[in-house]
Short mmCIF file of C-alpha atoms in Angstrom, two decimals:
data_model
loop_
_atom_site.label_atom_id
_atom_site.label_comp_id
_atom_site.label_asym_id
_atom_site.label_seq_id
_atom_site.Cartn_x
_atom_site.Cartn_y
_atom_site.Cartn_z
CA GLU F 3 9.70 5.75 -16.19
CA PRO F 4 9.10 2.14 -15.12
CA GLU F 5 6.57 1.66 -12.37
CA VAL F 6 5.62 -0.91 -9.80
CA THR F 7 1.91 -1.55 -10.24
CA GLN F 8 -0.38 -2.65 -7.45
CA THR F 9 -3.94 -3.88 -7.70
CA PRO F 10 -6.50 -3.26 -6.43
CA SER F 11 -5.99 0.25 -5.14
CA HIS F 12 -8.60 -0.34 -2.44
CA GLN F 13 -9.98 -3.58 -1.12
CA VAL F 14 -12.64 -4.09 1.52
CA THR F 15 -12.97 -7.51 3.07
CA GLN F 16 -14.76 -9.14 5.96
CA MET F 17 -12.85 -10.28 8.99
CA GLY F 18 -11.76 -13.87 8.60
CA GLN F 19 -11.67 -13.77 4.82
CA GLU F 20 -8.57 -14.41 2.76
CA VAL F 21 -7.20 -11.59 0.63
CA ILE F 22 -4.56 -11.52 -2.05
CA LEU F 23 -2.82 -8.27 -2.87
CA ARG F 24 -1.16 -8.14 -6.24
CA CYS F 25 1.93 -6.39 -7.43
CA VAL F 26 3.67 -6.25 -10.78
CA PRO F 27 7.30 -5.31 -10.15
CA ILE F 28 9.51 -3.63 -12.71
CA SER F 29 10.34 -6.22 -15.31
CA ASN F 30 14.10 -6.60 -14.84
CA HIS F 31 13.97 -6.42 -11.06
CA LEU F 32 14.84 -9.48 -9.03
CA TYR F 33 14.23 -8.42 -5.43
CA PHE F 34 10.77 -7.83 -4.09
CA TYR F 35 9.39 -6.39 -0.88
CA TRP F 36 6.18 -5.75 0.97
CA TYR F 37 5.67 -2.96 3.48
CA ARG F 38 2.58 -1.79 5.26
CA GLN F 39 1.41 1.44 6.85
CA ILE F 40 -1.35 1.38 9.40
CA LEU F 41 -3.18 4.70 9.39
CA GLY F 42 -1.26 7.25 11.41
CA GLN F 43 1.69 4.95 11.94
CA LYS F 44 5.05 4.29 10.34
CA VAL F 45 5.67 2.41 7.15
CA GLU F 46 6.84 -1.03 8.35
CA PHE F 47 8.83 -3.68 6.56
CA LEU F 48 7.05 -7.00 6.17
CA VAL F 49 9.10 -9.25 3.93
CA SER F 50 11.74 -9.43 1.23
CA PHE F 51 11.81 -12.07 -1.50
CA TYR F 52 14.49 -13.22 -3.88
CA ASN F 53 14.99 -16.28 -6.04
CA ASN F 54 11.57 -17.63 -5.17
CA GLU F 55 12.08 -17.58 -1.47
CA ILE F 56 11.78 -15.27 1.46
CA SER F 57 15.12 -13.66 2.29
CA GLU F 58 13.97 -11.77 5.37
CA LYS F 59 10.74 -11.19 7.25
CA SER F 60 9.66 -9.08 10.17
CA GLU F 61 7.83 -10.11 13.33
CA ILE F 62 4.62 -8.84 11.75
CA PHE F 63 4.90 -11.43 8.98
CA ASP F 64 3.44 -14.37 10.87
CA ASP F 65 1.82 -17.57 9.63
CA GLN F 66 -1.21 -15.65 8.40
CA PHE F 67 0.92 -14.03 5.72
CA SER F 68 2.50 -15.57 2.68
CA VAL F 69 4.12 -14.31 -0.49
CA GLU F 70 4.40 -15.87 -3.88
CA ARG F 71 5.65 -15.17 -7.33
CA PRO F 72 3.18 -17.33 -9.23
CA ASP F 73 4.46 -16.40 -12.67
CA GLY F 74 7.12 -14.26 -14.25
CA SER F 75 5.45 -10.97 -13.56
CA ASN F 76 3.27 -10.98 -10.45
CA PHE F 77 4.28 -10.85 -6.81
CA THR F 78 1.47 -11.47 -4.35
CA LEU F 79 0.86 -11.05 -0.65
CA LYS F 80 -1.78 -13.31 0.84
CA ILE F 81 -3.39 -12.82 4.21
CA ARG F 82 -5.06 -16.07 5.13
CA SER F 83 -7.64 -14.96 7.65
CA THR F 84 -7.85 -11.20 7.93
CA LYS F 85 -8.17 -9.39 11.23
CA LEU F 86 -9.34 -5.87 11.89
CA GLU F 87 -5.78 -4.86 12.70
CA ASP F 88 -4.65 -5.88 9.21
CA SER F 89 -6.35 -2.77 7.88
CA ALA F 90 -3.54 -0.73 6.39
CA MET F 91 -1.95 0.52 3.21
CA TYR F 92 0.25 -2.19 1.75
CA PHE F 93 3.16 -1.16 -0.44
CA CYS F 94 5.05 -3.37 -2.80
CA ALA F 95 8.59 -2.48 -3.86
CA SER F 96 11.18 -3.98 -6.15
CA SER F 97 14.83 -3.46 -6.89
CA GLU F 98 17.20 -4.50 -9.61
CA SER F 99 19.77 -6.25 -7.51
CA GLY F 100 20.77 -7.19 -4.04
CA GLN F 101 22.38 -3.82 -3.84
CA GLY F 102 18.77 -2.80 -3.45
CA VAL F 103 19.12 0.70 -2.28
CA ASN F 104 21.60 1.50 -5.01
CA TYR F 105 19.75 0.08 -7.94
CA GLY F 106 16.37 1.48 -8.73
CA TYR F 107 14.48 0.65 -5.57
CA THR F 108 10.91 1.60 -6.49
CA PHE F 109 7.67 1.58 -4.53
CA GLY F 110 4.20 0.94 -5.87
CA SER F 111 1.25 3.21 -5.16
CA GLY F 112 -0.17 0.90 -2.54
CA THR F 113 -3.31 -1.08 -1.84
CA ARG F 114 -5.53 0.19 0.91
CA LEU F 115 -6.96 -2.82 2.71
CA THR F 116 -9.96 -2.27 4.94
CA VAL F 117 -11.10 -5.17 7.10
CA VAL F 118 -14.64 -4.84 8.43
CA ALA X 1 17.42 -1.79 17.50
CA GLN X 2 17.70 0.99 14.99
CA SER X 3 14.99 3.62 14.89
CA VAL X 4 14.16 6.74 12.96
CA SER X 5 12.56 9.80 14.54
CA GLN X 6 10.88 12.64 12.75
CA HIS X 7 10.33 15.57 15.04
CA ASN X 8 7.26 17.11 13.52
CA HIS X 9 4.12 15.21 12.69
CA HIS X 10 2.33 18.11 11.10
CA VAL X 11 3.68 21.33 9.60
CA ILE X 12 1.63 24.15 8.11
CA LEU X 13 3.31 26.97 6.28
CA SER X 14 2.68 29.56 3.61
CA GLU X 15 3.97 29.52 0.08
CA ALA X 16 7.48 30.93 -0.24
CA ALA X 17 8.30 30.05 3.36
CA SER X 18 11.33 27.93 4.08
CA LEU X 19 10.90 24.34 5.18
CA GLU X 20 13.08 22.22 7.40
CA LEU X 21 12.07 18.77 8.55
CA GLY X 22 14.10 17.02 11.19
CA CYS X 23 15.17 13.41 11.10
CA ASN X 24 17.32 11.56 13.60
CA TYR X 25 18.30 7.93 13.59
CA SER X 26 19.77 5.63 16.14
CA TYR X 27 22.38 3.31 14.72
CA GLY X 28 26.08 3.33 15.35
CA GLY X 29 27.31 1.88 12.10
CA THR X 30 27.22 2.87 8.46
CA VAL X 31 23.84 4.03 7.28
CA ASN X 32 22.17 4.92 4.03
CA LEU X 33 19.68 7.76 4.40
CA PHE X 34 16.67 8.70 2.35
CA TRP X 35 13.81 11.11 2.14
CA TYR X 36 10.64 9.99 0.44
CA VAL X 37 7.57 12.04 -0.39
CA GLN X 38 4.03 10.80 -0.75
CA TYR X 39 1.60 13.12 -2.52
CA PRO X 40 -2.08 12.52 -1.85
CA GLY X 41 -3.20 9.32 -3.54
CA GLN X 42 0.22 8.57 -4.96
CA HIS X 43 3.10 6.23 -4.27
CA LEU X 44 6.21 6.89 -2.27
CA GLN X 45 8.69 8.82 -4.39
CA LEU X 46 12.37 9.22 -3.68
CA LEU X 47 13.36 12.84 -3.05
CA LEU X 48 17.02 12.25 -2.31
CA LYS X 49 19.44 9.81 -0.78
CA TYR X 50 22.80 9.76 0.92
CA PHE X 51 25.28 6.90 0.84
CA SER X 52 28.66 8.57 1.25
CA GLY X 53 30.67 11.59 0.19
CA ASP X 54 29.43 15.16 0.37
CA PRO X 55 27.07 15.33 3.34
CA LEU X 56 24.97 17.97 1.62
CA VAL X 57 22.75 16.15 -0.82
CA LYS X 58 20.60 17.78 -3.45
CA GLY X 59 17.44 16.06 -4.62
CA ILE X 60 14.53 16.68 -6.89
CA LYS X 61 12.08 19.58 -6.74
CA GLY X 62 14.59 21.90 -5.03
CA PHE X 63 14.99 19.82 -1.88
CA GLU X 64 18.26 19.21 -0.14
CA ALA X 65 19.35 17.40 2.99
CA GLU X 66 22.39 17.51 5.20
CA PHE X 67 23.88 14.51 6.90
CA ILE X 68 25.48 15.39 10.23
CA LYS X 69 27.09 12.23 11.49
CA SER X 70 27.88 13.58 14.95
CA LYS X 71 24.23 14.41 15.48
CA PHE X 72 22.84 11.30 13.79
CA SER X 73 20.70 13.64 11.76
CA PHE X 74 19.57 13.99 8.17
CA ASN X 75 17.36 17.07 7.97
CA LEU X 76 15.43 17.98 4.86
CA ARG X 77 15.26 21.56 3.63
CA LYS X 78 13.69 23.63 0.93
CA PRO X 79 14.28 27.38 0.80
CA SER X 80 10.92 28.33 -0.67
CA VAL X 81 7.96 25.96 -0.72
CA GLN X 82 5.09 25.88 -3.15
CA TRP X 83 1.52 24.77 -2.74
CA SER X 84 2.40 21.64 -4.71
CA ASP X 85 4.80 20.59 -1.93
CA THR X 86 1.79 19.64 0.19
CA ALA X 87 2.49 16.00 0.95
CA GLU X 88 3.70 13.58 3.57
CA TYR X 89 7.47 13.30 3.95
CA PHE X 90 9.22 10.23 5.26
CA CYS X 91 12.77 9.86 6.42
CA ALA X 92 14.16 6.34 6.01
CA VAL X 93 17.32 4.49 6.88
CA THR X 94 18.93 1.26 5.80
CA THR X 95 21.96 -0.24 7.39
CA ASP X 96 22.79 -2.64 4.60
CA SER X 97 22.45 -2.71 0.86
CA TRP X 98 19.62 -5.21 0.79
CA GLY X 99 16.81 -2.74 0.86
CA LYS X 100 15.09 -3.24 4.19
CA PHE X 101 14.02 0.27 5.07
CA GLN X 102 13.32 1.62 8.53
CA PHE X 103 10.92 4.55 8.13
CA GLY X 104 10.16 7.48 10.35
CA ALA X 105 6.57 8.21 11.27
CA GLY X 106 6.25 10.83 8.57
CA THR X 107 5.57 14.55 8.58
CA GLN X 108 2.44 15.90 6.97
CA VAL X 109 3.28 19.22 5.31
CA VAL X 110 0.51 21.56 4.28
CA VAL X 111 1.43 24.61 2.22
CA THR X 112 -1.22 27.29 2.11
CA PRO X 113 -1.52 29.71 -0.81
#
């Protein structure tokens, strides 16, 4: 079964440093998403991405965050200057079409980001 | 704004016991409803989903859920749990087809042998 792959599985970074979280969506998928889950809290939507641009973003997704699809396979989330409160599990997801919830919406296994 | 509430944060039960996890949402329009499971160290996996039609939905691993529109609820059930059902369970809602999920806080289920 096709998978969404995220690397690394765990990243520790110092406050103020930039981090890039990487995701490889399922190959024929066109819609990409990032979610995060702060420990003990809900999984929260961050951003959706289609056709090389952001289609929707949440209030959490401020200027410190950016997403990119640098090549045909990777989808990255960059946090420019990490804060302690950015510590969370970050999930990538992809779907085959804009009918996202109907067409193979799949989550990755997550990257646990720890900011110290 | 729409929200999703899961009533129990932590459930402990014995093998062969029945499980029911509550989920309520607040949104007046058409919704798509989901239950996801997250086993320790693994990714979110879809258990079942409801878009329309029969409000009793059967999913994988013997789980089912019932959509009760009048109660804004989508409760998850399993008649007889196994130790391997130990996991965190998330209810989720979307109000459009574009895939932006609103998740509940999750319920940690521990099944003891």
